CSV table of N, CA and C in Angstrom, one decimal:
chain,number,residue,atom,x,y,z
A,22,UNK,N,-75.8,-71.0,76.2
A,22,UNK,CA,-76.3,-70.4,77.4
A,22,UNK,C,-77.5,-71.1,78.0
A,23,UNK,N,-77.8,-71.1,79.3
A,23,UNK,CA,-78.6,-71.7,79.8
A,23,UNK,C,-80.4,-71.5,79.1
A,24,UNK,N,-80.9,-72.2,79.3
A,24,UNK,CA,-82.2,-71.8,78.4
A,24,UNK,C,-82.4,-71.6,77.1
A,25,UNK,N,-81.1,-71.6,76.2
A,25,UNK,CA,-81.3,-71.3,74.4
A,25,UNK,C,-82.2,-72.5,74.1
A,26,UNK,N,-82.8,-72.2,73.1
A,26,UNK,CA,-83.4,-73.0,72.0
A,26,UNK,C,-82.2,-73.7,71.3
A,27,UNK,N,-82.8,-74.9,70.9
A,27,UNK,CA,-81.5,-75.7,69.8
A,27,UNK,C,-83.1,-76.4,68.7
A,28,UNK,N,-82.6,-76.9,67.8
A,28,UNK,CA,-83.4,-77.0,66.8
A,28,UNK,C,-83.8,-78.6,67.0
A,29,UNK,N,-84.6,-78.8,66.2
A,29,UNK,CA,-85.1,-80.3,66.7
A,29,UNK,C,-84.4,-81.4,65.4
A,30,UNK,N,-84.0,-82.1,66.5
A,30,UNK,CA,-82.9,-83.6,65.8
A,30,UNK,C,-82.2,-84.1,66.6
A,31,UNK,N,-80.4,-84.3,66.5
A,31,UNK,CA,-79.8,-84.8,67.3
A,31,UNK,C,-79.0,-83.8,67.7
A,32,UNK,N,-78.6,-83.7,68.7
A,32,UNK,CA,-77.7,-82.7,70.0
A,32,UNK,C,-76.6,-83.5,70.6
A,33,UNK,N,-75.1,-82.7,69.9
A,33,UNK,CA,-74.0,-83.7,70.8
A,33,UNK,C,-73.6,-82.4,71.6
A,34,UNK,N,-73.4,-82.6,72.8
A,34,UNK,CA,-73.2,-82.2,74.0
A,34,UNK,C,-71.6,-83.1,74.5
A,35,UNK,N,-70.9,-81.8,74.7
A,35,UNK,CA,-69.6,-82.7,75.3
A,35,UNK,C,-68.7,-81.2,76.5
A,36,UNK,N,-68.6,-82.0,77.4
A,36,UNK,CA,-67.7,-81.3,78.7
A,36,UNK,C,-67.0,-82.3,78.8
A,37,UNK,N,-66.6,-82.3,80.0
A,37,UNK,CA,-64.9,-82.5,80.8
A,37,UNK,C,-65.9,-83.3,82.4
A,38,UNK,N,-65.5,-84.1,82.9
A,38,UNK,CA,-66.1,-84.4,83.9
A,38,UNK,C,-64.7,-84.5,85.0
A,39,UNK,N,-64.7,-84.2,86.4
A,39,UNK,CA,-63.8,-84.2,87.4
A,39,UNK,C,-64.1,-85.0,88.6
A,40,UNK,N,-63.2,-86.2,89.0
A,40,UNK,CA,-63.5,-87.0,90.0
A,40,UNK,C,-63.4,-86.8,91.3
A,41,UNK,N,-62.2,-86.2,91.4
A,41,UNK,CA,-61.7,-85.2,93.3
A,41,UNK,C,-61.2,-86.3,93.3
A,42,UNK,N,-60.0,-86.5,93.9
A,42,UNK,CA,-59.0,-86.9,95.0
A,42,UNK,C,-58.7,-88.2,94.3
A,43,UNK,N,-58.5,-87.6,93.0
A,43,UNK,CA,-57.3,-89.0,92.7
A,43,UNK,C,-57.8,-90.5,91.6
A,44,UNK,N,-59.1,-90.1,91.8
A,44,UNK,CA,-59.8,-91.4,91.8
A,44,UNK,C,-60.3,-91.1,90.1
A,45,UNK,N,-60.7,-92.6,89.2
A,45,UNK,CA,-60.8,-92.3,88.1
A,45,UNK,C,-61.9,-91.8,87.8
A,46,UNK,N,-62.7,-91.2,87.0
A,46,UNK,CA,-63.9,-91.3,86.4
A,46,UNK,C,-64.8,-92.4,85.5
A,47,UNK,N,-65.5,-93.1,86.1
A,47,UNK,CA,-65.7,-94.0,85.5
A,47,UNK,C,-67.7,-94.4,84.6
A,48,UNK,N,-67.9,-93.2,84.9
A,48,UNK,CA,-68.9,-92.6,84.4
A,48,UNK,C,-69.7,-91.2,84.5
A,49,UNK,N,-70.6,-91.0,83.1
A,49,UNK,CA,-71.1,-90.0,83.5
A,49,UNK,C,-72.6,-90.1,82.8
A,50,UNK,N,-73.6,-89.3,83.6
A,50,UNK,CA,-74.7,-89.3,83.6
A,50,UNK,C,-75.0,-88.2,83.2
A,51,UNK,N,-75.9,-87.5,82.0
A,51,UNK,CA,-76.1,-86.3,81.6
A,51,UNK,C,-77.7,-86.3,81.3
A,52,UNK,N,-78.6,-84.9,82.4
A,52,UNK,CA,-80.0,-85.2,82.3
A,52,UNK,C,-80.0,-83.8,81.0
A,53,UNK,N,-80.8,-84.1,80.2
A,53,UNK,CA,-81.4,-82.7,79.0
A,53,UNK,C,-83.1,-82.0,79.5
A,54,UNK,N,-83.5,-82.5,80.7
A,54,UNK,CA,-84.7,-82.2,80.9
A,54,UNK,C,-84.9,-82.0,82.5
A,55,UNK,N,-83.8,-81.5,83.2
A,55,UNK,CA,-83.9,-80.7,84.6
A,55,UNK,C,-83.9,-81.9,85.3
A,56,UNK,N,-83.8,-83.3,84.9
A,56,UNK,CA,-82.9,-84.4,86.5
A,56,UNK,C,-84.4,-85.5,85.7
A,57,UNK,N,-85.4,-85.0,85.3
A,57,UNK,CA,-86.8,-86.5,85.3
A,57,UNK,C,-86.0,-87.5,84.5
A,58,UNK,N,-85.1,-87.1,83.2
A,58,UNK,CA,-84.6,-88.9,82.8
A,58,UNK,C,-82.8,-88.6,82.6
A,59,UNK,N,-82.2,-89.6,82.7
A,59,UNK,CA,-80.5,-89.5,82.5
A,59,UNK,C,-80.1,-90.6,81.3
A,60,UNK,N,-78.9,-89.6,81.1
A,60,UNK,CA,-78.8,-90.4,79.7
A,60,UNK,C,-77.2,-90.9,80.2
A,61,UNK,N,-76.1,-92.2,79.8
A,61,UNK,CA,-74.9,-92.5,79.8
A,61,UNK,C,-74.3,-91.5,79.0
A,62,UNK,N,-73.3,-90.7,79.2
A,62,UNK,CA,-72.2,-90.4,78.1
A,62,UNK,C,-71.1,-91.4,77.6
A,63,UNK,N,-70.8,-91.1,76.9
A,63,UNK,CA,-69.4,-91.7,76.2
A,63,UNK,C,-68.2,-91.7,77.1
A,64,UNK,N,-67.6,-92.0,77.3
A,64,UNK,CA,-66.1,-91.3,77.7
A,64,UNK,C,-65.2,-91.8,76.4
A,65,UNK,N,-64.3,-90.2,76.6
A,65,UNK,CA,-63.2,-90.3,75.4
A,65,UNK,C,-62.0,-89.9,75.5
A,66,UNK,N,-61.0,-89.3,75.1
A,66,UNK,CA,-59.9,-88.6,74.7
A,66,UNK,C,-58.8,-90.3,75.8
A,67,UNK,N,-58.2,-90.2,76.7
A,67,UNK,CA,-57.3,-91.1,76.7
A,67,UNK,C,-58.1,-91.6,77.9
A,68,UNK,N,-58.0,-93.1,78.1
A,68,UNK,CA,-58.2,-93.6,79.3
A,68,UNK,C,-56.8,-94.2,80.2
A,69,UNK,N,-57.2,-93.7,81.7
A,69,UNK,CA,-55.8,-94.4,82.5
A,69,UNK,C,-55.7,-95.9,82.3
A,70,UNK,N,-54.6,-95.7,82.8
A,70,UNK,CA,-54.4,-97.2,83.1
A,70,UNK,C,-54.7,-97.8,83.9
A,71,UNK,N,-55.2,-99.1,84.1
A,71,UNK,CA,-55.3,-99.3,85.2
A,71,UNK,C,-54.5,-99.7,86.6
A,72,UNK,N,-55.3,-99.1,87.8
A,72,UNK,CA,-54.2,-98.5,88.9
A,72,UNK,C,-53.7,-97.5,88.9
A,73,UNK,N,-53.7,-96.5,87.8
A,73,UNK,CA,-53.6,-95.1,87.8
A,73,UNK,C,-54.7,-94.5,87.1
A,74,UNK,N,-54.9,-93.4,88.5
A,74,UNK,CA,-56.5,-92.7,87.9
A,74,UNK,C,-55.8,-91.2,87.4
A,75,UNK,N,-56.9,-90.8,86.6
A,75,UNK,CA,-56.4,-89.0,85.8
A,75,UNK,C,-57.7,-88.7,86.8
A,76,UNK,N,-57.2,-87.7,87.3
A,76,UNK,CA,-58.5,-86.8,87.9
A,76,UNK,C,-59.4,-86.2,87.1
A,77,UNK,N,-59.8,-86.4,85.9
A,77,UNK,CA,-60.7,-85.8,84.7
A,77,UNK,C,-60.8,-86.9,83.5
A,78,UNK,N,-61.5,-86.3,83.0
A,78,UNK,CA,-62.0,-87.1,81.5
A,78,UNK,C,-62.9,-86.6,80.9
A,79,UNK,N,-63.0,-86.7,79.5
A,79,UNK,CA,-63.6,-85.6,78.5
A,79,UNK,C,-64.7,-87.1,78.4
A,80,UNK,N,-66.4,-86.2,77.9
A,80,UNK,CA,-67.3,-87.4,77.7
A,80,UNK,C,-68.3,-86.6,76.5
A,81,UNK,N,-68.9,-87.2,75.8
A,81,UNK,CA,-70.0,-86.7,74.9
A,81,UNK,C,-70.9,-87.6,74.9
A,82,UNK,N,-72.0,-87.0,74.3
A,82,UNK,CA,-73.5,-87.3,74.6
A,82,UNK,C,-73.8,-86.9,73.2
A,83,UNK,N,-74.7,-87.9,72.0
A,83,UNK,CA,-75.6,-87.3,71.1
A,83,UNK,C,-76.9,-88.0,71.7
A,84,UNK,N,-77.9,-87.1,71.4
A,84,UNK,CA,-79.3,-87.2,72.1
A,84,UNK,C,-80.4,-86.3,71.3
A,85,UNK,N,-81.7,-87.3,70.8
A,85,UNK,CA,-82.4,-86.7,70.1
A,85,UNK,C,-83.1,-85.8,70.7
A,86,UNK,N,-83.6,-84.2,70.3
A,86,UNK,CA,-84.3,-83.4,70.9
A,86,UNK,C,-85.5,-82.9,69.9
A,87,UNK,N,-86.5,-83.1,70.4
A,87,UNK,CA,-87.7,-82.7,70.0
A,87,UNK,C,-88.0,-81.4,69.4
């Protein structure tokens, strides 16, 4: 939920990211402190091929938290 406490160490965080209209996902940017620093996610589960985009793609992030 937005605002919980998490304990202090490392934090994997993982969603689904959506491109719109066809096109691939070819990155994702995830901020843990309201937009001041961004961190790269991973991208994972299957990647298209290329010349064929999936409108989605699953990404995770581990990130140390204080």
């Amino acid at each position: 939920p937005p605002g919980a406490a998490v304990p202090a160490g490392e934090l994997t965080v993982k969603g689904y990211a959506w491109s719109g209209g066809g096109r691939e996902v070819v990155r994702v940017d995830v901020s843990l402190d309201g937009g001041r620093t961004w961190r790269v996610a991973r991208l994972g589960g299957e990647r298209p091929v290329p010349g064929r985009a999936w409108a989605w793609a699953l990404w995770e992030l581990q990130a140390p938290v204080a």
